[in-house]
Coordinates of C-alpha atoms and ligand atoms in Angstrom, one line a residue:
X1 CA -101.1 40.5 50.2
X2 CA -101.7 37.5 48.5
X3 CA -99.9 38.5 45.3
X4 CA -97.2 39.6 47.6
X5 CA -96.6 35.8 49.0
X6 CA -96.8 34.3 45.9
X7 CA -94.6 36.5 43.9
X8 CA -92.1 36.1 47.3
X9 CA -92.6 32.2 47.5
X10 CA -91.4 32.0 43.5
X11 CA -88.5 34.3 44.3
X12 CA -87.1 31.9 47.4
X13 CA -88.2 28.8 44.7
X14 CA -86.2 30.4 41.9
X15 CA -83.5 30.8 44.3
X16 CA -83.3 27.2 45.9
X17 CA -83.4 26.1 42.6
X18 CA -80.0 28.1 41.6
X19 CA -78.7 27.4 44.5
X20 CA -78.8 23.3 43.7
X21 CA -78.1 24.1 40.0
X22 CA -75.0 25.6 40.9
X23 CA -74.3 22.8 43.6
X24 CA -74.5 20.1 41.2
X25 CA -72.0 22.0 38.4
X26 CA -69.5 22.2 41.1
X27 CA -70.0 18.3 42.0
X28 CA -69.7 18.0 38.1
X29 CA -66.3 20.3 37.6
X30 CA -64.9 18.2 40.3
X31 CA -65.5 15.1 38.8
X32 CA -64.3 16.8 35.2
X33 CA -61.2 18.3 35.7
X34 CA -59.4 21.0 37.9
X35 CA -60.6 19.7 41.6
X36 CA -60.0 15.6 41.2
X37 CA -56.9 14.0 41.9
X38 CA -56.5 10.4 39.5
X39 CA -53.8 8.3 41.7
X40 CA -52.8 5.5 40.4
X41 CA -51.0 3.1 42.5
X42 CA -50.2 -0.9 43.6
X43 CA -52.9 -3.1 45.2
X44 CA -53.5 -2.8 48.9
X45 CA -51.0 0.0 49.2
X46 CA -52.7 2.5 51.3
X47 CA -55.1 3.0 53.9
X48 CA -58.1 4.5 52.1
X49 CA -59.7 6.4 55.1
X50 CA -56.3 8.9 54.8
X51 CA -57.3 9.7 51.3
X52 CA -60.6 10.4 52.6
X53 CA -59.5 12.5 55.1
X54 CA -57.1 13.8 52.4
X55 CA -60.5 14.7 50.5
X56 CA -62.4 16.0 53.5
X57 CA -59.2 18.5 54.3
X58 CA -58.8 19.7 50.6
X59 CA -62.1 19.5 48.8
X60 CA -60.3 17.4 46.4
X61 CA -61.9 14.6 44.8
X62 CA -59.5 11.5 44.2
X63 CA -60.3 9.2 41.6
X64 CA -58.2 5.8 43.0
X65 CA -56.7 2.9 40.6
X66 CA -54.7 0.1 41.4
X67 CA -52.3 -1.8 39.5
X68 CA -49.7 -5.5 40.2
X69 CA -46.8 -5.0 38.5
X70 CA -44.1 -2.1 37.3
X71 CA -44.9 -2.9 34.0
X72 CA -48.7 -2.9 34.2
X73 CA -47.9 0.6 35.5
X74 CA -46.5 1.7 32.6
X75 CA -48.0 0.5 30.0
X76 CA -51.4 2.3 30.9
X77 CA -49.5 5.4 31.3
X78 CA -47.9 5.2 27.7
X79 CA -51.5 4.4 26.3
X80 CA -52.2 7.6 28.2
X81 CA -55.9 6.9 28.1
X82 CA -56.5 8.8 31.9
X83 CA -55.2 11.6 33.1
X84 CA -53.0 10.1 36.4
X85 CA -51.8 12.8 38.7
X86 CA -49.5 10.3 40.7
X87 CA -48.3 7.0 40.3
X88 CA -46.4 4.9 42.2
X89 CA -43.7 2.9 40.0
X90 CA -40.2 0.9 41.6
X91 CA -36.7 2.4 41.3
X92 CA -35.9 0.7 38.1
X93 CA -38.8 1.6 36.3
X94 CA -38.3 5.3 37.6
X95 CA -35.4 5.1 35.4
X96 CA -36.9 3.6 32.5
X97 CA -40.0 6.8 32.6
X98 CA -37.6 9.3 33.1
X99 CA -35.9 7.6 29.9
X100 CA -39.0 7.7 28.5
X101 CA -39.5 11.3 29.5
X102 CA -43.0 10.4 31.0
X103 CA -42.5 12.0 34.1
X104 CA -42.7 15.5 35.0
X105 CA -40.2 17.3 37.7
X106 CA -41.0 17.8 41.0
X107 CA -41.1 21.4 42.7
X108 CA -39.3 20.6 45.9
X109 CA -41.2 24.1 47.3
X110 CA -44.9 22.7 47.5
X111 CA -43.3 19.5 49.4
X112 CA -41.9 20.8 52.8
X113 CA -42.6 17.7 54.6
X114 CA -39.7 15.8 52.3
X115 CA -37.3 17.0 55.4
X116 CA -39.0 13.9 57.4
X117 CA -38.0 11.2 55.0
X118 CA -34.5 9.8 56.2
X119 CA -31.6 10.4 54.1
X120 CA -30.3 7.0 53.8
X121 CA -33.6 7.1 51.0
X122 CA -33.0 10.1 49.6
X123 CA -31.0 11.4 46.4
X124 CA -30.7 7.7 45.2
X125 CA -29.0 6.3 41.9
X126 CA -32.3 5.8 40.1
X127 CA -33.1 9.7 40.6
X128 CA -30.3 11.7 41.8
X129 CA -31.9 14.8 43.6
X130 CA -35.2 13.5 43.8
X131 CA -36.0 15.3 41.0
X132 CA -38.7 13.4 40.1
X133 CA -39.6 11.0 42.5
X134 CA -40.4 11.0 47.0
X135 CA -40.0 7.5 48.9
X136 CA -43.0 6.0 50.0
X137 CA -42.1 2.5 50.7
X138 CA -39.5 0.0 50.5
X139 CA -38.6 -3.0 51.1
X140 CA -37.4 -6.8 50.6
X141 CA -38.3 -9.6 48.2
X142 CA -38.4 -13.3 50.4
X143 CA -40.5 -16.4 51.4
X144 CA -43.5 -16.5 54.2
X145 CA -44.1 -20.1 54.9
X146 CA -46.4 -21.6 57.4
X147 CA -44.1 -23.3 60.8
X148 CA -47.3 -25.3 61.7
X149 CA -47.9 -26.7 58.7
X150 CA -44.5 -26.9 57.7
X151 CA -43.1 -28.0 61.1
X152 CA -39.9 -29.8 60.0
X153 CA -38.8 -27.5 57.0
X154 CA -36.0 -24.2 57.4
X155 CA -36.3 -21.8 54.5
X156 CA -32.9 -20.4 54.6
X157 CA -31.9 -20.7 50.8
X158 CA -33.7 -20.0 47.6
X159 CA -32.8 -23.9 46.7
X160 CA -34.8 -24.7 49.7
X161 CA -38.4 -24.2 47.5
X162 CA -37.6 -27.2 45.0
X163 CA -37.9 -30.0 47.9
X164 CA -40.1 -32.3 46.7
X165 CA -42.2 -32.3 49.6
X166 CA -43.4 -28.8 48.8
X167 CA -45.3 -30.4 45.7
X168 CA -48.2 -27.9 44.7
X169 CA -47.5 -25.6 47.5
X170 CA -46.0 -22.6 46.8
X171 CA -47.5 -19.3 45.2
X172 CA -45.8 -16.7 43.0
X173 CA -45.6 -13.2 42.7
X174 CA -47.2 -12.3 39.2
X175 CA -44.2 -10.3 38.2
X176 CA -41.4 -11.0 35.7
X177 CA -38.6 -9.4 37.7
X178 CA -39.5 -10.9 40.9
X179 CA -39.6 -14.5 39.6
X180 CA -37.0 -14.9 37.0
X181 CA -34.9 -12.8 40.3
X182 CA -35.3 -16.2 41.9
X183 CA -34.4 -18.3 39.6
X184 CA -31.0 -16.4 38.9
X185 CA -30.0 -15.9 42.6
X186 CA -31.1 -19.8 42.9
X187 CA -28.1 -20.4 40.4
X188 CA -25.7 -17.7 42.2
X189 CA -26.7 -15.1 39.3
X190 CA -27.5 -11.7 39.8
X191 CA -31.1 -10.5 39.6
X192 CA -29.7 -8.4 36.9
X193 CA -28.3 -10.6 34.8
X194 CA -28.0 -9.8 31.1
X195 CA -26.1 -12.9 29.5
X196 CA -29.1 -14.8 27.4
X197 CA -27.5 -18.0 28.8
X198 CA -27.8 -17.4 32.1
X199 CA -31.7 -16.5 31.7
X200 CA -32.3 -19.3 30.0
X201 CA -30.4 -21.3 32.9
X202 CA -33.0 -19.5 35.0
X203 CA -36.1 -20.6 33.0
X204 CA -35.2 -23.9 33.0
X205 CA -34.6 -23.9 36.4
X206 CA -38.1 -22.4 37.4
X207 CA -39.8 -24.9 34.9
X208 CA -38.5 -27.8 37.2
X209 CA -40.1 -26.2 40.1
X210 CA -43.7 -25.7 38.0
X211 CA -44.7 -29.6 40.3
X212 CA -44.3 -27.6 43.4
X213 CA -46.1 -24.2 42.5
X214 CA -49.8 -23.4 43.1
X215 CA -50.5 -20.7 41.5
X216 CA -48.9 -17.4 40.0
X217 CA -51.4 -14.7 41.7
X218 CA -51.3 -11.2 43.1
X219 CA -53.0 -9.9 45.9
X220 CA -54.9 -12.9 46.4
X221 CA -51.6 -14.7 48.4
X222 CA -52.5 -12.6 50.9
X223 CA -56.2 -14.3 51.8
X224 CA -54.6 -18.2 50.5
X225 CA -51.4 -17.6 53.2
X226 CA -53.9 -16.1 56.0
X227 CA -56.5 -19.0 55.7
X228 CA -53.8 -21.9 55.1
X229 CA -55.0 -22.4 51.5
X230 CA -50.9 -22.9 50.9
X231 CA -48.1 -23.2 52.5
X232 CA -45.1 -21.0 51.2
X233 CA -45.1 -17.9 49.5
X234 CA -42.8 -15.6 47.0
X235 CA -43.6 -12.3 48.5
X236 CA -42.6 -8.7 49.1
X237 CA -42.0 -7.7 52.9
X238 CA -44.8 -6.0 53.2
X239 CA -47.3 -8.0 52.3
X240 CA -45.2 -10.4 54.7
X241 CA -46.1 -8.2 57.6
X242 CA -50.2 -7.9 56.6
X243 CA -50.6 -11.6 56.2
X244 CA -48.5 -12.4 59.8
X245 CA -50.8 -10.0 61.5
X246 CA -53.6 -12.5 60.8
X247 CA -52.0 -15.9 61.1
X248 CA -49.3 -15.8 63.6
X249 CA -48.1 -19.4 62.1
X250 CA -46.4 -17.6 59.4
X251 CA -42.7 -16.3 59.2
X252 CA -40.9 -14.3 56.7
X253 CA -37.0 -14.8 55.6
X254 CA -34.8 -13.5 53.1
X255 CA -32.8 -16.7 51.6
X256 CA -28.8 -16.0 52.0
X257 CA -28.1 -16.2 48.1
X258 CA -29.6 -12.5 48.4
X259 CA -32.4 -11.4 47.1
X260 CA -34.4 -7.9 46.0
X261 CA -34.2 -4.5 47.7
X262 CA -36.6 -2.2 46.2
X263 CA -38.1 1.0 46.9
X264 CA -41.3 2.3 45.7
X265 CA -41.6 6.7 44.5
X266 CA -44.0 8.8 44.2
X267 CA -44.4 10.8 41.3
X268 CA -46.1 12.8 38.5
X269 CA -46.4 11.2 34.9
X270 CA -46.7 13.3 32.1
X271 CA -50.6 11.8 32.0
X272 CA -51.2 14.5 34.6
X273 CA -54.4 16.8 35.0
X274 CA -54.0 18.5 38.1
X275 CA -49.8 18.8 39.2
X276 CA -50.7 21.3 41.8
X277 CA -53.3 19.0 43.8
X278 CA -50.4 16.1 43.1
X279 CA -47.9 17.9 45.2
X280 CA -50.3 18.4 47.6
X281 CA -51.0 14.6 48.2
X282 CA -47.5 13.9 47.8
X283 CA -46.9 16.5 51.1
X284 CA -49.6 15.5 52.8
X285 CA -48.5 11.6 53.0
X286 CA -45.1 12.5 53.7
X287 CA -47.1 13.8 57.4
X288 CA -45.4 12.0 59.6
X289 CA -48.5 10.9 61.5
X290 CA -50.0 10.3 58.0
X291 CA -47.2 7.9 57.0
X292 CA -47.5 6.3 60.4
X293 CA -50.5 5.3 60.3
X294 CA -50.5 4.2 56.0
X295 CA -47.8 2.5 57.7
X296 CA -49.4 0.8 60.2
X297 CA -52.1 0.1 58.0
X298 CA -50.4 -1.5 54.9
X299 CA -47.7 -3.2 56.6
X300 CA -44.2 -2.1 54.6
X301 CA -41.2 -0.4 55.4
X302 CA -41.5 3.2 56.0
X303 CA -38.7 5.4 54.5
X304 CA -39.9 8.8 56.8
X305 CA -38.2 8.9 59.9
X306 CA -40.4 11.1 62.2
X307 CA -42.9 8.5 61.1
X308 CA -40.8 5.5 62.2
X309 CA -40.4 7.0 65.4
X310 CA -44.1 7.3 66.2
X311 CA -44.7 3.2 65.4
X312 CA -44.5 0.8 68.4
X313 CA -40.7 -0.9 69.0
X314 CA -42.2 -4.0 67.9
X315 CA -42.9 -3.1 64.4
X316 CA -39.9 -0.4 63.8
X317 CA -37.4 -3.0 65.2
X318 CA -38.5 -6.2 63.6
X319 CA -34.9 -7.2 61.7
X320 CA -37.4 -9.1 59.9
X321 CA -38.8 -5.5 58.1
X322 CA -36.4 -3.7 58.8
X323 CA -33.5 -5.3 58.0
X324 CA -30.0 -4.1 59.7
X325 CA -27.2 -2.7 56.4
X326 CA -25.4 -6.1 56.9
X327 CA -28.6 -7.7 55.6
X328 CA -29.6 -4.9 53.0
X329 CA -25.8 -4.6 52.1
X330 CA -26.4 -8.4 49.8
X331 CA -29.3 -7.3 48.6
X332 CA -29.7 -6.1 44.9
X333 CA -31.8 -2.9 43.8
X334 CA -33.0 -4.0 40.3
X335 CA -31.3 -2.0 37.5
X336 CA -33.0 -0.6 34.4
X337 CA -31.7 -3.0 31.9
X338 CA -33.1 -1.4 29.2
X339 CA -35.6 -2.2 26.5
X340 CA -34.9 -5.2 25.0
X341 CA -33.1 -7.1 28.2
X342 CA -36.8 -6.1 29.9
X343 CA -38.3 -7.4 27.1
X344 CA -36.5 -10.7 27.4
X345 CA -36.9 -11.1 31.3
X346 CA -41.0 -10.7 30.3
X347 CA -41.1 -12.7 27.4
X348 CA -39.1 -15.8 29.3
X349 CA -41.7 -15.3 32.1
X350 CA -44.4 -15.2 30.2
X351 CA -43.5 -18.4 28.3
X352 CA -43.0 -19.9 32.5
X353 CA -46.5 -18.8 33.7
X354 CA -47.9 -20.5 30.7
X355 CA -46.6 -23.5 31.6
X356 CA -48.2 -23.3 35.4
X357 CA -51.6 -21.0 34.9
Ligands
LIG401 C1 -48.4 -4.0 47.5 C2 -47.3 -4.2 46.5 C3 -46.0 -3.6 46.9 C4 -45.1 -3.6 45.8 N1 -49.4 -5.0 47.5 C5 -43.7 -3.7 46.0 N2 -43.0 -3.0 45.0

């Protein structure tokens, strides 16, 4: 009898042990290849407990990078280094991987919820048919500025920044597009300018507003606007929205020169590992309820319409986010200018932030 309990005690031992062997090779395939999801998107862009719950639903493990700027973006997925299953790149640069062919089609089967996303975003210049890209945000470029700290100062006009009273006060958006943008529409340029003369213009016009800028920064405005650290702010809309939730001193405008209206795509670069778990994120924040809350969460303009119509009035009817076609009718979407303007817009930047970091 005792022979018979040890020889069953080492058979249920043997089999625990499998049992947690084979466990752990799972958790390892996961981490290794076909059950993780790499996305690789902007800073403070989503609200991580839906990718959890993405996880949770799926089994899926996602592996979550950030990057600031476009052109961050793609220069990690040229290196091609990690696999990224989805990345989240602007219309402009959309145009530039699809150049590039670093993007692979969609398959508009595995993404039924793409009926939700109002059409007005849809089938766009940058990618025609959405072959390659869903709508996930969108939105404005403009300035937050404090009305309590700032009481007697209007921001209507881009011209408005160089006052000399605003002397080490405002902060910059770390992106070449977005800055040298405002310094052509300052001048009455377009943000797509491609004469050399007028970007030069431009640079010389931002360097005589280096006395009033703070800093060039990225996601850090959001903490030096929300604890009074500065005054006025370069921003995108919905970063606008975040920081006014937690200091209601703080307004947003888009200055009457015009400024940026971008929109931000979901898609699959070449880098990917796993396409078919990519589509299945892509459909599952195109949920309505999912995209209302991400909404809710990060603060931007959402582009799916059975979301929109789950968010409170306040926030789907604030002109101020959701601005009317007369105001997004001024606006310019940035156009792929191709290789060397790009490189010029970056290289003139880069010689500006020298001068202020
Ligand atoms: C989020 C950045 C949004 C980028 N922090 C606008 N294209």
């Amino acid at each position: 009898m005792k022979k018979l309990m040890i020889a069953f005690t080492s058979v249920l031992l043997a089999s625990v042990l499998l049992l947690v062997t084979i466990n752990r090779l799972n958790a390892v395939q996961g981490y290794s290849g076909s059950n993780t999801l790499t996305v690789f998107n902007w800073g403070d862009y989503i609200d991580m407990d839906l990718v959890e719950q993405f996880e949770e639903e799926t089994g899926i493990t996602v592996i979550y990078e950030t990057f600031d700027s476009n052109e961050a973006m793609l220069t990690k997925i040229q290196q091609g280094g990690v696999t990224y299953d989805i990345a989240v790149p602007s219309e402009y640069m959309i145009e530039k991987m699809v150049e590039e062919d670093l993007l692979i089609p969609l398959d508009h089967s595995k993404l039924p919820n793409l009926k939700y996303i109002d059409e007005r975003f849809m089938d766009l210049p940058f990618d025609e048919g959405n072959k390659y890209s869903v709508p996930y945000f969108w939105g404005t470029v403009g300035i937050l500025f404090n009305t309590e700290l700032l009481p007697d100062k209007t921001f209507t006009s881009w011209n408005d920044l160089w006052d000399p009273e605003l002397e080490n006060s405002i902060l910059l958006i770390d992106g070449a597009r977005e800055v040298m943008g405002m310094g052509l529409n300052s001048l009455g340029y377009s943000l797509n300018d491609t004469n050399p003369d007028h970007l030069q213009e431009a640079l010389d016009k931002l360097v005589s507003l280096s006395p009033n800028i703070k800093a060039i920064v990225g996601d850090e405005n959001k903490l030096l606007m929300a604890n009074n650290e500065a005054t006025v702010a370069l921003v995108w809309s919905g970063d606008a929205r975040d920081i006014m939730w937690e200091n209601e001193a703080l307004d947003y405008v888009v200055p009457v020169e015009g400024s940026n209206l971008w929109f931000d795509n979901m898609v699959i670069p070449k880098t990917a590992d796993n396409v078919e778990a990519a589509h299945a994120f892509i459909n599952y924040m195109l949920d309505p309820e999912i995209a209302a809350l991400n909404t809710e969460y990060v603060g931007y303009s959402t582009p799916n319409e059975a979301a929109l119509a789950l968010l409170s009035e306040e926030l789907a009817e604030d002109e101020r986010f959701y601005p009317p076609p007369e105001l997004t009718d001024r606006l310019e979407v940035y156009e792929n200018l191709g290789k060397e303007m790009l490189g010029l817009y970056n290289e003139l930047f880069l010689q500006f932030k020298m001068l202020i970091n």
